[in-house]
């Protein structure tokens, strides 16, 4: 059971870590100072979530690793994040479309995880939910502003939606990990996540005058460690310092 | 970066219940909602506040510094306007 719990925690924590890293790539490059700070705040929230999730995973697996080992010293196939969160930033609209599709999933997920029988997981969910609600508000507003903005912004953010849509089916991926944890009462029934995600996405995209792509092509694999080529480059940059100077602290 | 800047907003933060909002600085935002969000991100990152007001800077009408003499100096010679000319009765604390 512990193995399943560790796997689930890695799925949860890797989503936060990898998306947090992607968002941090904007640091110093935001369109205006205020938005640059907002994006860095989101990034720090996500990396903070990863820290507490990995601390707990390290405790459950009990193999003498700590949260930094888990974050920085694994190989790409050991990462269990969604393909969605590792996709490159693209333009500003692409970054917030990716963030929005993720936030709309994370909010109901954390709401449900608050009622987990695992107290530590429930506590992490409760704290992260507050941050996630703000992320969702911020990302929704940008999607609406850009979609319902100028001809150019509408066209570009629609292209981002078309490019990212194929990765959204994976948000609801479940396998023996989730099944075992549900049977053990650690995970509640997660069916509501998809219903709420669909409702949020439909509402926001309609206000943004954007169209959901008709093409039903779905791409999955991240939850099993099968990633797009983008993750390797991301990890190379993220892990460089710990690989070059093992154990380095600052 | 575009030279067409978004409007400037003045930001006021209330640090805790019961205190008044204080001016903390300004920022740029396309509309009022974005201004509140930006203020949250720029000015409350270290738990500085529990309430935010934003006002578009163009709506602030200020007194003219050139009129300072006629506006403020007349008050300097009127010390009797300060409530310091009576004895505080015994037994009144916190004065």
Coordinates of C-alpha atoms in Angstrom, one line a residue:
Chain A
X1 CA 0.0 0.0 0.0
X2 CA 2.9 2.4 0.8
X3 CA 4.2 1.9 -2.7
X4 CA 0.9 3.0 -4.2
X5 CA 0.8 6.0 -1.8
X6 CA 4.3 7.0 -2.8
X7 CA 3.4 6.7 -6.5
X8 CA 0.3 8.8 -6.0
X9 CA 2.3 11.4 -4.1
X10 CA 4.9 11.6 -6.9
X11 CA 2.1 12.1 -9.5
X12 CA 0.7 14.9 -7.3
X13 CA 4.1 16.4 -6.4
X14 CA 5.7 16.1 -9.9
X15 CA 2.8 18.1 -11.4
X16 CA 3.5 20.9 -9.0
X17 CA 7.3 20.8 -9.4
X18 CA 7.4 20.6 -13.2
X19 CA 4.7 23.3 -13.7
X20 CA 6.3 25.4 -11.1
X21 CA 9.7 25.1 -12.9
X22 CA 8.1 26.0 -16.2
X23 CA 6.4 29.0 -14.8
X24 CA 9.7 30.1 -13.1
X25 CA 11.3 30.3 -16.6
X26 CA 9.3 33.5 -17.0
X27 CA 11.0 35.1 -14.0
X28 CA 12.4 38.4 -15.3
X29 CA 10.7 38.0 -18.7
X30 CA 7.1 38.8 -17.7
X31 CA 5.2 41.3 -20.0
X32 CA 5.1 43.9 -17.2
X33 CA 6.7 44.0 -13.8
X34 CA 3.4 43.3 -12.0
X35 CA 2.6 40.2 -14.0
X36 CA 6.2 39.0 -13.7
X37 CA 5.8 39.1 -9.9
X38 CA 2.4 37.3 -10.2
X39 CA 3.9 34.5 -12.3
X40 CA 6.8 34.1 -9.9
X41 CA 4.3 33.9 -7.0
X42 CA 2.4 31.1 -8.7
X43 CA 5.7 29.4 -9.4
X44 CA 6.8 29.6 -5.8
X45 CA 3.4 28.3 -4.6
X46 CA 3.7 25.2 -6.9
X47 CA 7.3 24.5 -5.8
X48 CA 6.3 24.9 -2.2
X49 CA 3.5 22.3 -2.7
X50 CA 6.1 20.0 -4.3
X51 CA 8.3 20.4 -1.2
X52 CA 5.6 19.3 1.3
X53 CA 4.4 16.5 -0.9
X54 CA 7.9 15.1 -1.5
X55 CA 8.7 15.5 2.3
X56 CA 5.8 13.3 2.9
X57 CA 6.6 10.8 0.1
X58 CA 10.2 10.5 1.5
X59 CA 8.8 9.7 4.9
X60 CA 6.3 7.1 3.6
X61 CA 8.9 5.3 1.4
X62 CA 11.5 5.4 4.1
X63 CA 14.5 4.9 1.9
X64 CA 16.7 7.6 3.4
X65 CA 15.9 10.1 0.6
X66 CA 14.8 13.6 1.3
X67 CA 12.6 16.0 -0.7
X68 CA 15.6 17.5 -2.6
X69 CA 16.8 14.0 -3.6
X70 CA 13.3 13.3 -5.0
X71 CA 13.1 16.6 -6.8
X72 CA 16.6 16.8 -8.3
X73 CA 18.1 13.3 -8.5
X74 CA 15.7 11.2 -10.4
X75 CA 15.8 10.3 -14.1
X76 CA 13.1 11.4 -16.6
X77 CA 11.2 8.0 -16.5
X78 CA 10.9 8.4 -12.7
X79 CA 8.9 11.6 -13.0
X80 CA 5.1 11.0 -13.0
X81 CA 3.8 14.4 -14.0
X82 CA 1.2 15.0 -16.6
X83 CA 2.4 15.6 -20.2
X84 CA 0.4 18.9 -20.0
X85 CA 2.6 20.5 -17.4
X86 CA 5.9 19.8 -19.1
X87 CA 4.9 21.4 -22.4
X88 CA 7.0 24.5 -23.3
X89 CA 5.8 27.9 -22.3
X90 CA 5.2 29.2 -25.8
X91 CA 3.9 32.7 -25.7
X92 CA 2.2 34.3 -22.6
X93 CA -1.2 33.1 -23.7
X94 CA 0.0 29.5 -24.1
X95 CA 1.5 29.6 -20.6
X96 CA -1.8 30.8 -19.1
X97 CA -3.9 28.4 -21.2
X98 CA -1.8 25.5 -19.9
X99 CA -2.1 26.9 -16.3
X100 CA -5.9 27.3 -16.7
X101 CA -6.5 23.7 -17.9
X102 CA -4.4 22.5 -15.0
X103 CA -5.9 24.8 -12.3
X104 CA -9.4 23.8 -13.3
X105 CA -8.4 20.2 -12.6
X106 CA -6.4 20.8 -9.4
X107 CA -9.1 22.8 -7.6
X108 CA -11.7 20.0 -7.4
X109 CA -8.9 17.5 -6.9
X110 CA -7.6 19.2 -3.8
X111 CA -11.2 19.8 -2.6
X112 CA -11.8 16.1 -2.6
X113 CA -8.4 15.2 -1.1
X114 CA -9.2 17.3 1.9
X115 CA -11.4 14.5 3.0
X116 CA -8.8 11.8 2.6
X117 CA -8.4 9.5 5.6
X118 CA -4.7 10.2 5.4
X119 CA -4.3 13.2 7.6
X120 CA -1.1 14.4 6.1
X121 CA -2.5 14.3 2.6
X122 CA -5.6 16.0 3.7
X123 CA -3.6 18.8 5.3
X124 CA -1.5 19.3 2.2
X125 CA -4.6 19.5 0.1
X126 CA -6.2 22.0 2.4
X127 CA -3.2 24.4 2.3
X128 CA -2.7 23.9 -1.5
X129 CA -6.4 24.5 -2.3
X130 CA -6.2 28.1 -1.1
X131 CA -3.3 28.8 -3.5
X132 CA -4.9 26.9 -6.3
X133 CA -8.2 28.9 -6.1
X134 CA -6.2 32.1 -6.7
X135 CA -4.2 30.5 -9.5
X136 CA -7.5 29.5 -11.2
X137 CA -8.9 33.0 -10.8
X138 CA -5.8 34.5 -12.3
X139 CA -5.5 32.1 -15.2
X140 CA -9.2 32.2 -16.0
X141 CA -9.1 35.9 -16.2
X142 CA -6.2 35.9 -18.6
X143 CA -7.8 33.2 -20.8
X144 CA -11.0 35.3 -21.0
X145 CA -9.1 38.6 -21.5
X146 CA -7.0 37.2 -24.3
X147 CA -9.7 35.1 -25.9
X148 CA -12.2 37.9 -25.9
X149 CA -9.5 40.5 -26.6
X150 CA -8.1 41.6 -30.0
X151 CA -8.2 39.5 -33.2
X152 CA -4.5 38.7 -32.7
X153 CA -4.8 37.6 -29.1
X154 CA -7.9 35.5 -29.8
X155 CA -6.2 33.8 -32.7
X156 CA -3.1 33.0 -30.7
X157 CA -4.8 31.8 -27.6
X158 CA -7.1 29.6 -29.7
X159 CA -4.0 28.0 -31.3
X160 CA -2.7 27.3 -27.8
X161 CA -5.9 25.6 -26.8
X162 CA -5.8 23.5 -30.0
X163 CA -2.2 22.5 -29.2
X164 CA -2.8 21.7 -25.6
X165 CA -6.2 20.0 -25.7
X166 CA -4.8 16.6 -26.6
X167 CA -3.1 16.5 -23.2
X168 CA -6.2 17.0 -21.2
X169 CA -7.6 13.5 -21.2
X170 CA -4.6 12.5 -19.1
X171 CA -5.9 14.7 -16.2
X172 CA -8.3 11.9 -15.4
X173 CA -6.0 9.0 -15.9
X174 CA -6.4 6.3 -13.2
X175 CA -4.8 2.9 -12.8
X176 CA -4.1 0.4 -10.1
X177 CA -2.5 3.1 -8.0
X178 CA -5.7 5.1 -7.5
X179 CA -7.8 1.9 -7.4
X180 CA -5.8 0.5 -4.5
X181 CA -5.8 3.7 -2.6
X182 CA -9.6 4.1 -3.0
X183 CA -10.1 0.6 -1.7
X184 CA -7.9 1.4 1.2
X185 CA -10.1 4.5 1.9
X186 CA -7.1 6.9 1.4
X187 CA -8.5 8.4 -1.8
X188 CA -12.2 9.4 -2.1
X189 CA -14.1 8.8 -5.3
X190 CA -12.6 11.3 -7.8
X191 CA -15.3 11.2 -10.5
X192 CA -16.4 14.7 -9.5
X193 CA -13.0 16.1 -10.7
X194 CA -13.9 15.5 -14.3
X195 CA -17.4 16.9 -14.0
X196 CA -16.2 20.1 -12.3
X197 CA -13.3 20.5 -14.7
X198 CA -15.6 20.2 -17.7
X199 CA -18.0 22.7 -16.2
X200 CA -15.3 25.2 -15.5
X201 CA -13.6 24.8 -18.8
X202 CA -16.9 25.1 -20.7
X203 CA -17.9 28.3 -18.8
X204 CA -14.5 30.0 -19.1
X205 CA -13.9 29.1 -22.8
X206 CA -17.4 30.3 -23.7
X207 CA -16.8 33.7 -22.0
X208 CA -13.4 33.8 -23.8
X209 CA -15.2 33.1 -27.1
X210 CA -12.9 30.1 -27.7
X211 CA -13.8 26.8 -29.4
X212 CA -12.9 23.4 -28.0
X213 CA -11.1 21.5 -30.8
X214 CA -13.2 18.8 -32.5
X215 CA -10.3 16.5 -33.0
X216 CA -10.5 13.9 -30.2
X217 CA -6.8 12.8 -30.4
X218 CA -5.5 12.1 -26.9
X219 CA -2.0 11.7 -25.7
X220 CA -1.1 10.1 -22.4
X221 CA 2.0 8.5 -20.8
X222 CA 3.3 10.9 -18.1
X223 CA 1.7 9.1 -15.2
X224 CA 3.7 6.0 -16.2
X225 CA 6.9 8.0 -16.8
X226 CA 6.6 8.1 -20.6
X227 CA 7.3 11.7 -21.4
X228 CA 7.5 14.1 -24.4
X229 CA 11.0 15.1 -25.4
X230 CA 10.6 18.4 -23.6
X231 CA 11.0 17.0 -20.1
X232 CA 14.6 16.0 -20.7
X233 CA 15.6 19.5 -21.5
X234 CA 13.7 20.9 -18.5
X235 CA 15.4 18.4 -16.1
X236 CA 18.8 19.1 -17.6
X237 CA 18.4 22.7 -16.6
X238 CA 16.7 22.0 -13.3
X239 CA 19.1 19.3 -12.1
X240 CA 22.3 20.8 -13.4
X241 CA 23.4 22.3 -10.1
X242 CA 22.8 19.3 -7.9
X243 CA 24.4 17.0 -10.5
X244 CA 27.5 19.1 -10.9
X245 CA 27.9 19.9 -7.2
X246 CA 26.2 17.0 -5.3
X247 CA 24.7 18.0 -2.0
X248 CA 25.2 21.7 -2.7
X249 CA 23.1 24.0 -0.5
X250 CA 22.7 27.8 -0.5
Chain B
X1 CA 8.1 46.7 -24.5
X2 CA 5.1 48.7 -25.7
X3 CA 5.0 52.4 -25.0
X4 CA 1.2 52.2 -24.7
X5 CA 1.2 51.7 -20.9
X6 CA -1.8 50.4 -19.0
X7 CA -3.4 53.0 -16.7
X8 CA -1.7 53.8 -13.4
X9 CA -3.4 52.8 -10.2
X10 CA -2.8 53.9 -6.6
X11 CA -2.9 51.1 -4.0
X12 CA -4.1 51.3 -0.4
X13 CA -3.7 48.4 2.0
X14 CA -5.3 47.8 5.4
X15 CA -2.8 45.9 7.5
X16 CA -5.3 44.6 10.0
X17 CA -8.8 44.8 11.2
X18 CA -9.6 48.3 12.7
X19 CA -6.8 50.2 11.1
X20 CA -7.3 52.4 8.1
X21 CA -6.1 51.8 4.5
X22 CA -2.7 53.3 3.9
X23 CA -1.2 54.3 0.6
X24 CA 1.6 51.9 -0.3
X25 CA 2.5 52.6 -3.9
X26 CA 1.2 52.4 -7.4
X27 CA 1.1 49.9 -10.3
X28 CA -0.2 49.4 -13.8
X29 CA -3.2 47.4 -14.7
X30 CA -5.7 47.2 -17.6
X31 CA -8.8 47.3 -15.3
X32 CA -9.8 47.5 -11.6
X33 CA -9.9 43.7 -11.1
X34 CA -6.5 43.3 -12.5
X35 CA -5.3 46.2 -10.4
X36 CA -6.5 44.4 -7.2
X37 CA -4.8 41.1 -8.3
X38 CA -1.6 42.9 -9.1
X39 CA -1.7 44.7 -5.8
X40 CA -2.2 41.4 -4.0
X41 CA 0.9 40.0 -5.8
X42 CA 3.1 43.1 -5.5
X43 CA 2.2 44.5 -2.1
X44 CA 0.9 41.6 0.1
X45 CA 3.5 38.9 -0.6
X46 CA 4.8 39.2 3.0
X47 CA 1.4 39.2 4.7
X48 CA 1.2 43.0 4.8
X49 CA -2.6 43.2 4.4
X50 CA -6.1 42.0 4.7
X51 CA -7.9 44.5 2.5
X52 CA -6.9 46.3 -0.7
X53 CA -8.3 49.5 -2.3
X54 CA -7.2 50.6 -5.8
X55 CA -8.0 54.0 -7.4
X56 CA -7.0 55.0 -10.8
X57 CA -4.3 57.7 -10.4
X58 CA -6.0 60.1 -12.8
X59 CA -9.0 60.3 -10.3
X60 CA -6.8 61.6 -7.5
X61 CA -7.1 65.4 -7.2
X62 CA -4.3 66.9 -5.1
X63 CA -3.7 70.2 -3.4
X64 CA -1.3 72.5 -5.2
X65 CA 2.1 72.7 -3.5
X66 CA 2.4 76.3 -4.6
X67 CA -0.5 77.2 -2.3
X68 CA 1.1 75.6 0.7
X69 CA 1.7 79.0 2.4
X70 CA -1.9 80.0 2.3
X71 CA -3.3 76.6 2.9
X72 CA -1.2 75.3 5.9
X73 CA 0.8 78.1 7.5
X74 CA -2.2 80.0 9.0
X75 CA -2.8 76.9 11.3
X76 CA 0.7 77.2 12.7
X77 CA -0.2 80.3 14.9
X78 CA -3.3 78.8 16.3
X79 CA -2.0 76.6 19.1
X80 CA -5.4 76.8 20.9
X81 CA -6.8 74.3 18.4
X82 CA -4.8 71.6 20.1
X83 CA -6.7 70.0 23.0
X84 CA -3.9 70.7 25.6
X85 CA -5.5 73.6 27.5
X86 CA -7.4 71.8 30.2
X87 CA -6.3 69.6 33.2
X88 CA -6.9 65.9 32.9
X89 CA -9.0 64.8 36.0
X90 CA -7.3 62.2 38.3
X91 CA -8.3 58.7 37.6
X92 CA -8.3 59.0 33.8
X93 CA -5.7 56.7 32.3
X94 CA -4.5 56.1 28.7
X95 CA -4.3 59.8 27.8

